[in-house]
Coordinates of C-alpha atoms and ligand atoms in Angstrom, one line a residue:
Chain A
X696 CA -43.5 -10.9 -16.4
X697 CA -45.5 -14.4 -17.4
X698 CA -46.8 -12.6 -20.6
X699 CA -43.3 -12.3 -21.8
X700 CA -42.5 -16.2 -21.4
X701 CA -44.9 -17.3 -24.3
X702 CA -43.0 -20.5 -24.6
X703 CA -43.0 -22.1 -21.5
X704 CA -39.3 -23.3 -20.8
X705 CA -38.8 -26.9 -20.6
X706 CA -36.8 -29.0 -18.5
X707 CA -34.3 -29.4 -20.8
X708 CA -33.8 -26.0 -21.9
X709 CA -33.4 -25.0 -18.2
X710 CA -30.6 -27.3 -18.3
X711 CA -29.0 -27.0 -21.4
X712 CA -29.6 -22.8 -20.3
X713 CA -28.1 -24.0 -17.2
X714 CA -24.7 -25.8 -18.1
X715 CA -24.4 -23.4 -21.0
X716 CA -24.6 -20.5 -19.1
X717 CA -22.4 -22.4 -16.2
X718 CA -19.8 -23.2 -18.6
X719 CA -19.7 -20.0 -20.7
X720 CA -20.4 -17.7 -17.1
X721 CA -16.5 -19.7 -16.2
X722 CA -14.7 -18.5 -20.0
X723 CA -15.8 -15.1 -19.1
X724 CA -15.2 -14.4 -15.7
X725 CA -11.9 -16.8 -14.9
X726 CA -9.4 -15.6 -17.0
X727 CA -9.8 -11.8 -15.9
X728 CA -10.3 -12.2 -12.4
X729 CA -7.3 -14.7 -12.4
X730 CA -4.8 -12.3 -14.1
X731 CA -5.8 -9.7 -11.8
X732 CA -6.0 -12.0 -8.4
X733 CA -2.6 -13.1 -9.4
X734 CA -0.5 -11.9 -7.1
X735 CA -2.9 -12.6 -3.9
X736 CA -2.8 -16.3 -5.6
X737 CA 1.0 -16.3 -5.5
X738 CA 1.5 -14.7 -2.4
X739 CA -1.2 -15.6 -0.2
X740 CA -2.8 -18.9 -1.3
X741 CA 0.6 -20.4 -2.9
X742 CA 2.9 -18.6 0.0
X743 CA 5.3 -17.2 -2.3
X744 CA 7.4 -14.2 -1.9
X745 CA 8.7 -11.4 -4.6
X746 CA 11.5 -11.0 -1.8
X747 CA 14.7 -13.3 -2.8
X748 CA 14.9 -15.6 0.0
X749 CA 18.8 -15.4 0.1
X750 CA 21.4 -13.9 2.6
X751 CA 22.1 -9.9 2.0
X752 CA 25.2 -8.2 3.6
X753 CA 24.8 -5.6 6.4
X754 CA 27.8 -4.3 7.3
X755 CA 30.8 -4.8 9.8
X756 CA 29.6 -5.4 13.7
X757 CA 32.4 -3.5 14.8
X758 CA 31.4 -0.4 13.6
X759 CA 27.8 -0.7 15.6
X760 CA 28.8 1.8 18.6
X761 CA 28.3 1.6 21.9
X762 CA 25.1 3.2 23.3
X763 CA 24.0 4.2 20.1
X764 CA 22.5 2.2 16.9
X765 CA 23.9 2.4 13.5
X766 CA 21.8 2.1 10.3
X767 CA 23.1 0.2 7.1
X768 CA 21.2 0.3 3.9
X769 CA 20.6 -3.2 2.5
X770 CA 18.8 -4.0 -0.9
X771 CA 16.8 -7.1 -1.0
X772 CA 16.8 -7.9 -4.9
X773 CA 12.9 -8.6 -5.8
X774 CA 11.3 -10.2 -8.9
X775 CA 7.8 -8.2 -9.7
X776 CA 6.7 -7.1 -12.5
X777 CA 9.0 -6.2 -15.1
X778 CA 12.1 -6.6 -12.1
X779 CA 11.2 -10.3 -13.3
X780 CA 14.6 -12.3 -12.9
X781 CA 14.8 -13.8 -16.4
X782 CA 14.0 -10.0 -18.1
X783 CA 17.0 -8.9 -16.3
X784 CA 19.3 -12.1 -16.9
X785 CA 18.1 -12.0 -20.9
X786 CA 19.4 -8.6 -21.1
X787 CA 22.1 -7.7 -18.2
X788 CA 24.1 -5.3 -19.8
X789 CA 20.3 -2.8 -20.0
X790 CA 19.9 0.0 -17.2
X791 CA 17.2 -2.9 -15.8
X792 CA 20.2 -4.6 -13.8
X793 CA 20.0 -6.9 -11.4
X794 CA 20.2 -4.2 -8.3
X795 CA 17.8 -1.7 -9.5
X796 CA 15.1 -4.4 -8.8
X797 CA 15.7 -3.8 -5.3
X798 CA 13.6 -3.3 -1.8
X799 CA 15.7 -0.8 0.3
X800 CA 15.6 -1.7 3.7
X801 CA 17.8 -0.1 6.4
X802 CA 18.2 -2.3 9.4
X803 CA 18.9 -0.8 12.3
X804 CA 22.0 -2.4 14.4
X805 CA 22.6 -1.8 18.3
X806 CA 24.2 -3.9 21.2
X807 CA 21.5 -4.9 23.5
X808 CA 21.1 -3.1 26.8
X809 CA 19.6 -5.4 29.6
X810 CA 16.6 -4.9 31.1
X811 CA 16.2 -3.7 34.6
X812 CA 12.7 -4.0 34.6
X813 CA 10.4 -4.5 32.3
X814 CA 7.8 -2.3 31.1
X815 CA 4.2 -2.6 31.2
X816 CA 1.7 -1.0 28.3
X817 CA 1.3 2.5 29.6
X818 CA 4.3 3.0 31.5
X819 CA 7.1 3.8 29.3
X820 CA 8.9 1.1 28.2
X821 CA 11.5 -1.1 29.6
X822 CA 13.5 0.7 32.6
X823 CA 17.1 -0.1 30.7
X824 CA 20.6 -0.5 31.6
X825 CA 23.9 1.0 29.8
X826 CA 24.0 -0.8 26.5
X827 CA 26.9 -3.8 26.6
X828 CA 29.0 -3.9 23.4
X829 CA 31.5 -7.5 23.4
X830 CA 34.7 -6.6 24.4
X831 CA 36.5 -8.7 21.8
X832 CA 35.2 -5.9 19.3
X833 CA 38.0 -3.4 20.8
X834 CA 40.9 -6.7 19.4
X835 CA 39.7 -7.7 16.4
X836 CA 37.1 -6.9 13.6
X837 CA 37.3 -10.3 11.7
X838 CA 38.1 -13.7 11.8
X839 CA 35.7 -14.5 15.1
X840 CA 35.7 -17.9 16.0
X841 CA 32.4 -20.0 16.3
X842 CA 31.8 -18.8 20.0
X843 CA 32.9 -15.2 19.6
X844 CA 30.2 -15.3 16.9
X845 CA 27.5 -16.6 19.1
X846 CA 28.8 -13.8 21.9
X847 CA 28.0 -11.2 19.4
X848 CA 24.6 -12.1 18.4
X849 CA 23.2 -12.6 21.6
X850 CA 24.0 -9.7 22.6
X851 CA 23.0 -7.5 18.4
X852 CA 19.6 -6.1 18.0
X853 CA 19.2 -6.3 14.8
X854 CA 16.3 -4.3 14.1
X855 CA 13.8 -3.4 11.0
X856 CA 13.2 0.4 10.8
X857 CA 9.7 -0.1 9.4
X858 CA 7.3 1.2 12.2
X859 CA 5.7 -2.1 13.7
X860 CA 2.5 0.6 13.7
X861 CA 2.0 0.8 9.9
X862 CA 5.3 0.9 8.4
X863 CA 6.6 4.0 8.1
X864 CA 10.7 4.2 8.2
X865 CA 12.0 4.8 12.0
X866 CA 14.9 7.1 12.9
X867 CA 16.9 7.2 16.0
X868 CA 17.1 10.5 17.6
X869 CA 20.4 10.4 19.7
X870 CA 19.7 13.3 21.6
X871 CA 16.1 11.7 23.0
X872 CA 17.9 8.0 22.9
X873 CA 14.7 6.9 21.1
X874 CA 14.1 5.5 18.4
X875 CA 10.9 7.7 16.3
X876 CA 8.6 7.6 13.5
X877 CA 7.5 10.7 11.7
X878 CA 4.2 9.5 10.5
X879 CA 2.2 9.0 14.2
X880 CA 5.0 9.5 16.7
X881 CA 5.8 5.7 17.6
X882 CA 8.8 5.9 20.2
X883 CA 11.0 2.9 20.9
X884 CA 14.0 2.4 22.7
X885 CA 17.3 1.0 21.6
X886 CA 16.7 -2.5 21.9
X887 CA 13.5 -1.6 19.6
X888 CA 11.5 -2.3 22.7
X889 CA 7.9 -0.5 22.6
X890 CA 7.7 3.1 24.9
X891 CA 4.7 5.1 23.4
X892 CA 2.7 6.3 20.7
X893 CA 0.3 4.1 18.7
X894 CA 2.1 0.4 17.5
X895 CA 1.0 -2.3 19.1
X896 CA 4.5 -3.7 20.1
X897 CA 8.1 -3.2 19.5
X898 CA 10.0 -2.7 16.6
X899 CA 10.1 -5.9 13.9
X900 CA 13.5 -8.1 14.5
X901 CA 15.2 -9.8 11.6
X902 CA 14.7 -13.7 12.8
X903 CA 17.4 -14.6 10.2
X904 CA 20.9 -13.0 11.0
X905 CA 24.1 -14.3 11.7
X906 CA 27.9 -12.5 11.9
X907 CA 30.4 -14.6 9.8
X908 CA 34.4 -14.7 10.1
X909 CA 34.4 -11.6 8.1
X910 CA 33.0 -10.1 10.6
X911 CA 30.0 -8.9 8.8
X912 CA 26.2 -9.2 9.7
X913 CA 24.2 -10.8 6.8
X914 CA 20.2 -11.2 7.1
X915 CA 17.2 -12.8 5.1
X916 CA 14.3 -10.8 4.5
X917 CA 12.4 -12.5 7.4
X918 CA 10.9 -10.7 10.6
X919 CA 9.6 -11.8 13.7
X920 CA 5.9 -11.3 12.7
X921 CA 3.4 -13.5 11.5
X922 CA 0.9 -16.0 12.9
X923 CA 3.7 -18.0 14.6
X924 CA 4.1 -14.3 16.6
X925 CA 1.1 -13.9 17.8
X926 CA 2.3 -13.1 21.2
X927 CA 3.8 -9.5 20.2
X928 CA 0.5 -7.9 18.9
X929 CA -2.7 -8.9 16.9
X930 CA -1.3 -7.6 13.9
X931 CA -0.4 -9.4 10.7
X932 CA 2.7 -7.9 9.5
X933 CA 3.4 -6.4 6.3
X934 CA 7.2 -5.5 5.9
X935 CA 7.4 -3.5 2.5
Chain B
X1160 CA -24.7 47.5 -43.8
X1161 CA -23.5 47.3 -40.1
X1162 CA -27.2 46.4 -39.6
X1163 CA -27.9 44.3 -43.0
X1164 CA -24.9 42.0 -41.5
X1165 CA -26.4 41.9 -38.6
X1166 CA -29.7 40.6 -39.4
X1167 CA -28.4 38.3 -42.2
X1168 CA -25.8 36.8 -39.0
X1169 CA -28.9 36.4 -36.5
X1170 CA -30.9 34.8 -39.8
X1171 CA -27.8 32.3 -40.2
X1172 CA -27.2 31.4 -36.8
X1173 CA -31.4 30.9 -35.8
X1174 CA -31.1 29.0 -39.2
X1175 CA -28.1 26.4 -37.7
X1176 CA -29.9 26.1 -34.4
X1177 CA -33.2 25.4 -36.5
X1178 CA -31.4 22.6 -38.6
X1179 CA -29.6 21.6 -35.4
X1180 CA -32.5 21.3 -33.3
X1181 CA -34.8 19.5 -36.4
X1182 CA -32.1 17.0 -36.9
X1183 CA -30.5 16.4 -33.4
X1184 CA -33.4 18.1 -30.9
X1185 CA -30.2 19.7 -29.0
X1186 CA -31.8 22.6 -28.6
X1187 CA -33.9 21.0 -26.4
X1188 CA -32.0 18.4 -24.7
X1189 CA -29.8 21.5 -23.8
X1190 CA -32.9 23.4 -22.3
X1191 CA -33.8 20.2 -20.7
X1192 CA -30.1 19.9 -19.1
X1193 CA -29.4 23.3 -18.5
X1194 CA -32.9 24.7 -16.3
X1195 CA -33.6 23.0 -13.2
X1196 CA -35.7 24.7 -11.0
X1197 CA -34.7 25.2 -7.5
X1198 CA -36.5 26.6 -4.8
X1199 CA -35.9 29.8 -4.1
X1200 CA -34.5 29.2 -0.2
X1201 CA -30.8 28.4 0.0
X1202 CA -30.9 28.6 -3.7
X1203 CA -27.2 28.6 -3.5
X1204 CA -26.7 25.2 -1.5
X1205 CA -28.1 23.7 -4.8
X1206 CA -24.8 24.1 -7.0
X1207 CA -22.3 22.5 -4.6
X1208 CA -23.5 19.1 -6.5
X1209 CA -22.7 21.1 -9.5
X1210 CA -19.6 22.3 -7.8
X1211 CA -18.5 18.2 -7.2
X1212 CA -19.4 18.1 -11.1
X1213 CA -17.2 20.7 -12.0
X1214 CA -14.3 19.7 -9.9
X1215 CA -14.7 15.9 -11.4
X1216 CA -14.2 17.5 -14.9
X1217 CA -11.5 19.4 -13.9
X1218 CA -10.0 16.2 -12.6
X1219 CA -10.7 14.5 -15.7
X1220 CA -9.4 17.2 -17.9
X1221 CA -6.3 17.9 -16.5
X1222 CA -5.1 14.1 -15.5
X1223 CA -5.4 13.4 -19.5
X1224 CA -3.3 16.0 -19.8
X1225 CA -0.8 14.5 -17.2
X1226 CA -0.9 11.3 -18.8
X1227 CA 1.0 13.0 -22.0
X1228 CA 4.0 13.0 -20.1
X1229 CA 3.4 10.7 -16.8
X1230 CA 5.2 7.4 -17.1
X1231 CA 4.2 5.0 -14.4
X1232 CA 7.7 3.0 -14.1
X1233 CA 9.6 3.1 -10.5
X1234 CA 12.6 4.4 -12.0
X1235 CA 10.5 7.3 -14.0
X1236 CA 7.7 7.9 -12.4
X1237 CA 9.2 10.9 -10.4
X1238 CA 11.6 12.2 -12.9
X1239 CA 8.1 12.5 -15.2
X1240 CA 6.7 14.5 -12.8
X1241 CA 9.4 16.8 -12.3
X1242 CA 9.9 17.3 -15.8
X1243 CA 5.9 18.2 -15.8
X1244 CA 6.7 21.0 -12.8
X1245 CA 10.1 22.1 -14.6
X1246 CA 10.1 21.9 -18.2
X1247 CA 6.6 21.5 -19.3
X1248 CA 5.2 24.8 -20.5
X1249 CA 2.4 25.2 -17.9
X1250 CA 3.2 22.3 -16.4
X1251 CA 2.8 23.5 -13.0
X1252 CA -0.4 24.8 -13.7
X1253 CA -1.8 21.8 -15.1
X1254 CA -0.6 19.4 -12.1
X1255 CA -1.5 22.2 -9.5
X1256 CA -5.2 21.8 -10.7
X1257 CA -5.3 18.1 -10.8
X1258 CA -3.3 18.6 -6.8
X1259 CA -5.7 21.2 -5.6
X1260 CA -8.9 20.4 -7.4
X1261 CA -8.4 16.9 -5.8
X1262 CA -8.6 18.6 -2.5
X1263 CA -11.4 20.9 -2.6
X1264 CA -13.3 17.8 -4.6
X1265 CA -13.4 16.1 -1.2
X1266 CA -14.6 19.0 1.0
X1267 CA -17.1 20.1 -1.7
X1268 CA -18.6 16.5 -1.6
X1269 CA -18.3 16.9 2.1
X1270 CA -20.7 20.0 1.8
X1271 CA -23.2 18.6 -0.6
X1272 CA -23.4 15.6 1.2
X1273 CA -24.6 17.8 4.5
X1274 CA -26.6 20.0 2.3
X1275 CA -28.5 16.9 1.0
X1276 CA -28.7 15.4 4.5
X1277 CA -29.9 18.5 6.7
X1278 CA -32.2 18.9 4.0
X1279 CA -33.8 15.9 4.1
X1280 CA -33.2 15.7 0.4
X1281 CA -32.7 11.6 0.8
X1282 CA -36.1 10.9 1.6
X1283 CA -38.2 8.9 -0.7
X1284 CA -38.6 8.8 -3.9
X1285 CA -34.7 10.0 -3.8
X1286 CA -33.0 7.2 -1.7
X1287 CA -31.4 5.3 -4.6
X1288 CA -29.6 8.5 -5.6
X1289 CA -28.5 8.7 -1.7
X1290 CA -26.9 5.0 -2.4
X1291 CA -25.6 5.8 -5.5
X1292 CA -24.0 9.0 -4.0
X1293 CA -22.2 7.2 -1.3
X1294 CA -20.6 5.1 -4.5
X1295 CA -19.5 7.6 -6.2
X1296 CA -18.0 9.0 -2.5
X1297 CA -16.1 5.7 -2.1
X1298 CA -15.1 5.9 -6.0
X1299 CA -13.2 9.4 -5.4
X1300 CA -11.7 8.5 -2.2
X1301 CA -9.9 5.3 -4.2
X1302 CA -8.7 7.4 -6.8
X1303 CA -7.6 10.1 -4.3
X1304 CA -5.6 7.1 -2.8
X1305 CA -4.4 5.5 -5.9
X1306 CA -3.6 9.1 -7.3
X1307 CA -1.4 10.1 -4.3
X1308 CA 1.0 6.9 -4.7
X1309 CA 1.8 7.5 -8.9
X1310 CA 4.4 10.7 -8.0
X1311 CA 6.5 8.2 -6.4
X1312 CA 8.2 10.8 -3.9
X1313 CA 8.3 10.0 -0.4
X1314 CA 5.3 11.6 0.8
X1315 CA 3.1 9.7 -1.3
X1316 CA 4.9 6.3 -1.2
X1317 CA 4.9 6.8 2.6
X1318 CA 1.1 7.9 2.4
X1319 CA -0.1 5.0 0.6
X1320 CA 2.3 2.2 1.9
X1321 CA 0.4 3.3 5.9
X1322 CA -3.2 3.5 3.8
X1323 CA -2.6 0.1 2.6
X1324 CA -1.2 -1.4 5.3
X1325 CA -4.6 0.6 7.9
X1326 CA -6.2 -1.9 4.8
X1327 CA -4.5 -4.8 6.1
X1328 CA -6.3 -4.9 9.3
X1329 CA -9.6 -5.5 7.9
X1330 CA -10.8 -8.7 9.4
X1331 CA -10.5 -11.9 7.1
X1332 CA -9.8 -10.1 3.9
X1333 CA -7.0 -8.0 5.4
X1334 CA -3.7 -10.2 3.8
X1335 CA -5.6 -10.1 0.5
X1336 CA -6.4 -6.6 0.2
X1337 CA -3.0 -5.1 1.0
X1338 CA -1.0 -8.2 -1.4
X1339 CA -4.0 -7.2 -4.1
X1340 CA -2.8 -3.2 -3.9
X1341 CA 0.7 -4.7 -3.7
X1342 CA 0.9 -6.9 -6.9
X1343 CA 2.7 -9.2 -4.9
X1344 CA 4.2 -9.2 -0.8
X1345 CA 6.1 -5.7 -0.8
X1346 CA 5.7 -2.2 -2.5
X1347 CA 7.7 -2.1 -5.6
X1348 CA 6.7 -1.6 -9.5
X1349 CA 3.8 -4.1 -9.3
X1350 CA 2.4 -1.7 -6.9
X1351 CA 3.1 1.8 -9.3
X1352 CA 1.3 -0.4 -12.5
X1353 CA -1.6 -1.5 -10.1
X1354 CA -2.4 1.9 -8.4
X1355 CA -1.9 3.4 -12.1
X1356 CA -4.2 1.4 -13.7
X1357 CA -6.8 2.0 -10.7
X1358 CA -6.2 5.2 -10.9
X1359 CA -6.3 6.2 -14.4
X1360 CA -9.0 3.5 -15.9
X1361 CA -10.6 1.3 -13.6
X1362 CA -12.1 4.1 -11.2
X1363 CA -12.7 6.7 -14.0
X1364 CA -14.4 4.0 -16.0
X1365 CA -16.5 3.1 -12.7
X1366 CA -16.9 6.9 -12.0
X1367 CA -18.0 8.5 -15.4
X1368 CA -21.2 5.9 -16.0
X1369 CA -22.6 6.7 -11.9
X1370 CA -22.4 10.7 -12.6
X1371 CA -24.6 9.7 -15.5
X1372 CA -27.1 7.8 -13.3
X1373 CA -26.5 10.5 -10.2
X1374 CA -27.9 13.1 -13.1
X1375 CA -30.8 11.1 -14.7
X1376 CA -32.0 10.4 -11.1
X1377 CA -31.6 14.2 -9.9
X1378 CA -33.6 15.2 -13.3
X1379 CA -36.2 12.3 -12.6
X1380 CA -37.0 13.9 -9.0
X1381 CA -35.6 17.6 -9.2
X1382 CA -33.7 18.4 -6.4
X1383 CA -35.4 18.2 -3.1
X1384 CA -37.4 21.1 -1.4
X1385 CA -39.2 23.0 -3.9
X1386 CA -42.1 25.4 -1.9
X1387 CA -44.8 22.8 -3.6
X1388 CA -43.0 19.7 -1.6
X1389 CA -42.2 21.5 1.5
X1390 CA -46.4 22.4 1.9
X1391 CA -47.3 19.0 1.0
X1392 CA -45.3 17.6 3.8
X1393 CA -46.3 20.2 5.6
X1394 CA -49.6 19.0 5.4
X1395 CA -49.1 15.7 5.1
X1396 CA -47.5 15.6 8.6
X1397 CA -50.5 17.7 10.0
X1398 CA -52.9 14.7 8.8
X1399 CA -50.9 12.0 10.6
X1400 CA -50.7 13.9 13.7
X1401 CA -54.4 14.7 13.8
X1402 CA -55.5 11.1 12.9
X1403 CA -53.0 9.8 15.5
X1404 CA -53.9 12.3 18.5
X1405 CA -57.1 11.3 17.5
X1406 CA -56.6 7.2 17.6
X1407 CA -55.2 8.6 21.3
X1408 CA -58.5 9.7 22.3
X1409 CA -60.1 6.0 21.3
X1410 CA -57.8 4.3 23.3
X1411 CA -58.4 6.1 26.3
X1412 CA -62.1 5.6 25.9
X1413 CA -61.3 1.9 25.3
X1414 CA -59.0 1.8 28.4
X1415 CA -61.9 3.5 30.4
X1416 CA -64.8 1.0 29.7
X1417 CA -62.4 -1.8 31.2
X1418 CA -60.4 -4.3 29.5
X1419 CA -62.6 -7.5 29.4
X1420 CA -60.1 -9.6 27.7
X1421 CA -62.2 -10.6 24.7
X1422 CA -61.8 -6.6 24.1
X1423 CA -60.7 -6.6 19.9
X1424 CA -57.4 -5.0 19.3
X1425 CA -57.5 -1.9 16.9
X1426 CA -54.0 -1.7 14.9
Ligands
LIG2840 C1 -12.1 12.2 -9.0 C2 -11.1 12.1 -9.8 C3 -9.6 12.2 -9.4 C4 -9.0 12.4 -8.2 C5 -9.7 12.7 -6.9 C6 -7.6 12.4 -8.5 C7 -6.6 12.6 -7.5 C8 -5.2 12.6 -7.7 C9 -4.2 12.9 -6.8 C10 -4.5 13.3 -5.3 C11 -3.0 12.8 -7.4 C12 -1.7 13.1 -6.8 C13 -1.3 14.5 -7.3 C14 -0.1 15.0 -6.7 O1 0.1 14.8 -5.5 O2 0.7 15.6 -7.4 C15 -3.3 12.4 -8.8 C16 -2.3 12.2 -9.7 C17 -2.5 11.8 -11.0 N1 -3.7 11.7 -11.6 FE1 -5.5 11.9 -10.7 N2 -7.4 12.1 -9.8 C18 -8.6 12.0 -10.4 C19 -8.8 11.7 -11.7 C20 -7.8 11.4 -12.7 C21 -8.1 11.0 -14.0 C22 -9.5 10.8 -14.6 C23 -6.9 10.8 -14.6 C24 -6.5 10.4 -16.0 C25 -7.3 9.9 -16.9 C26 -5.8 11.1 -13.7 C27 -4.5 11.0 -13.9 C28 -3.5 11.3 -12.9 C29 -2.1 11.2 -13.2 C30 -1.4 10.8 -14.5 C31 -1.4 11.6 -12.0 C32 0.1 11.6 -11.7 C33 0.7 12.9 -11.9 C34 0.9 13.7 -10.6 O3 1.2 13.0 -9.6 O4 0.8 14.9 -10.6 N3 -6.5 11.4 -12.5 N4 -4.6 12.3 -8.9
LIG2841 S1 3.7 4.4 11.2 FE1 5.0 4.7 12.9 S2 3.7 5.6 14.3 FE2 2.3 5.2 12.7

């Protein structure tokens, strides 16, 4: 090694090597890593979503049976990539519309069967009674008032059917009564409540839904998961 | 004349290979490449390396050949693929050996792996090939993951959506990862462009340069467990054990004239 420093460096050249090399190391490395850390910047560090943070319609309570959940496609649109709002606004009439940028979600709608007793990890689930569905559904299907509104969601699961173990899409098997996943087996019951198989809680609830005088359900992309949920699992939740 | 042409064919070719090797050495860059010797025990353990090379190539090969029709959009990924299996002459073929020779790749790197470990082939000088083994290991399991995602069907967006979200629970860097694989906070084109270019550049790029070194390190050493190795061991372990029984025998006589304290310690 020493034999190849024939110059010795001086204190100056270690600096001007330093801040050089500082200053050029930043040209090089920042832009790259930057465009590729994008996304985790926008998402993460700036708390962004790609998910429009608007309402989407579900579908008409009424039709949500007793005893049994009903499932209703909903498309949240997205902007990533090249489903990029202003590319599909610049050219609206191309096979890029606006609804091909889309997330499918179904949600999964039930009436909420009351708990007889509750469950504890290992033992099944919650012990449940016969699912109550508001009478007023039987008079009208529209045109609830303010309180017949707030009747019906307190007693509407309104449920996500990605698996709260890692996300694959739940079906409900009416001859079980259970909801199940086909990737590892997760069981829940109609209220999404956990019964067996490996996730760590019970199915993810839309926090944002409400029933309007149309009598439709409309939700937000948003799920009761995250750090402010701590309680239902150690998980951090990624919907997709 | 059959003969004349035949001599005058072997002249020309021993000619070209003459020129060849004066200008180029090839000829014996080839030689070099192609003779290893092996030791004669479990001489057929030593080609499942060659075996994972093989398979690589084949990998190689026939994804280029994928890409000549493969579009990585969300709305054409899948109709791509099925055009490969359906209309493509040989199509099937082609994407059934990139499919298949996926999946033996990771049991044959399974096997060479235990064939270099029960064998003890990792021992010094050969660790840093060990290391740069377990690399390349961790480069083809990305690209079996990022490859699985790019047909778009449900099997393989279900697949990778669970891999990625199994990602998510790694401590601190969990949220990253899985938004990083995303492209952004849910599976949709972002994720097809990101787990293409993974899959097709980034990885290969990674991959093809390590092979290199995996080689030059493999020719530097051979390949462990030539008959020459195994009796120098051999008797290099006989030495220890006779100097060490032997060290045994001194510290019983030590232990028998009494310990006095100011005894000196012997390492
Ligand atoms: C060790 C190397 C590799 C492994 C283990 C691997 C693995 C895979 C796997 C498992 C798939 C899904 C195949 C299917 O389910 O149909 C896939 C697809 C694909 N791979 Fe690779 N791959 C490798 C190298 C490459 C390379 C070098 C390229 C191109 C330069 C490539 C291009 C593609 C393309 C275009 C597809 C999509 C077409 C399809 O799904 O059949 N792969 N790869
Ligand atoms: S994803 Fe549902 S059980 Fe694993």
């Amino acid at each position: 090694m020493a034999e190849l420093q024939r110059d010795p460096i001086t204190r100056s050249d270690f600096l001007g090597f330093g801040v050089l090399g500082a200053i050029m190391g930043a040209i090089l490395t920042i832009p790259p890593v930057a465009f590729v850390l994008s996304p985790v910047i926008k998402t993460n560090i700036l708390g962004q979503s790609d998910v429009d943070p608007g309402w989407v319609e579900v579908g008409s309570v009424a039709e949500v049976k007793e005893n049994e959940p009903s499932v209703f496609q909903i498309e949240f649109p997205i902007d990533q990539a090249y489903g990029t709002k202003h590319i599909q606004e610049e050219v609206p009439e191309s096979p890029r519309s606006l609804e091909r940028f889309t997330i499918r979600n179904a949600v999964w709608v039930s009436w909420k069967a009351p708990i007889k007793t509750q469950g504890r990890q290992g033992s099944g689930g919650d012990e449940l009674a016969a699912a109550e569905r508001p009478a007023i559904l039987d008079q009208k299907t529209e045109g609830f008032t303010q309180s017949e509104r707030e009747e019906i969601m307190s007693k509407l699961n309104v449920l996500s059917n990605s698996c709260a173990h890692l996300g694959c899409p739940v079906r409900w098997f009416p001859d079980q009564k259970l909801f199940l996943c086909p990737c590892h087996g997760g069981l829940y019951d109609i209220n999404g409540g956990y019964v067996g198989g490996p996730p760590p809680r019970g199915m993810y609830r839309y926090t944002q839904a409400e029933v309007r005088e149309d009598g439709k359900l409309y939700v937000k992309h948003e799920y009761d998961a995250g750090p402010e949920h701590r309680e239902k699992g150690p998980q951090e939740p990624y919907v997709v | 004349m059959i003969g004349r042409m035949r001599t005058q064919t072997t002249e020309a070719s021993k000619f070209l290979v003459d020129w060849m090797e004066h200008r180029t050495g090839i000829v014996t860059i080839m030689e070099h490449f192609l003779y290893e010797p092996v030791p004669k025990r479990g001489a057929w353990l030593y080609t499942l390396g060659s075996a994972v090379l093989f398979t690589i190539t084949l990998q190689f090969l026939t994804g280029i050949l994928l890409l000549f029709y493969y579009v990585p959009t969300t709305d054409h990924a899948w109709n791509s693929v099925s055009y490969i299996m359906t209309e493509a002459y040989f199509g099937q073929l082609i994407r059934g050996i990139h499919y298949w020779s996926a999946n033996f790749l990771m049991a044959v790197i399974g096997l060479h792996m235990g064939q270099v470990f029960f064998s003890g082939g990792y021992k010094a000088p050969r660790e840093l090939n060990w290391v740069v083994g377990v690399i390349l290991l961790l480069l083809v399991i990305g690209l079996a993951f990022t490859g699985y995602l790019l047909r778009w069907d449900q099997d393989g967006f279900w697949a990778s959506v669970v891999g990625m979200k199994i990602g998510s629970y790694s401590p601190f860097v969990g949220a990253y990862t899985i938004n990083f694989l995303m492209g952004g906070d849910v599976a949709g084109p972002g994720t097809l462009s990101r787990f293409f270019a993974l899959h097709v550049w980034l990885l290969p790029a990674a991959i093809a340069p390590l092979i290199g070194v995996h080689l030059y390190l493999l020719r530097r050493h051979g390949v462990f467990g030539s008959e020459f190795e195994y009796t120098e061991r051999l008797a290099k372990l006989h030495e220890r054990q006779r100097l060490e029984e032997y060290a045994d025998y001194e510290l019983d006589d030590d232990d028998e004239n009494g310990r006095d304290g100011g005894g000196s310690r012997r390492e």
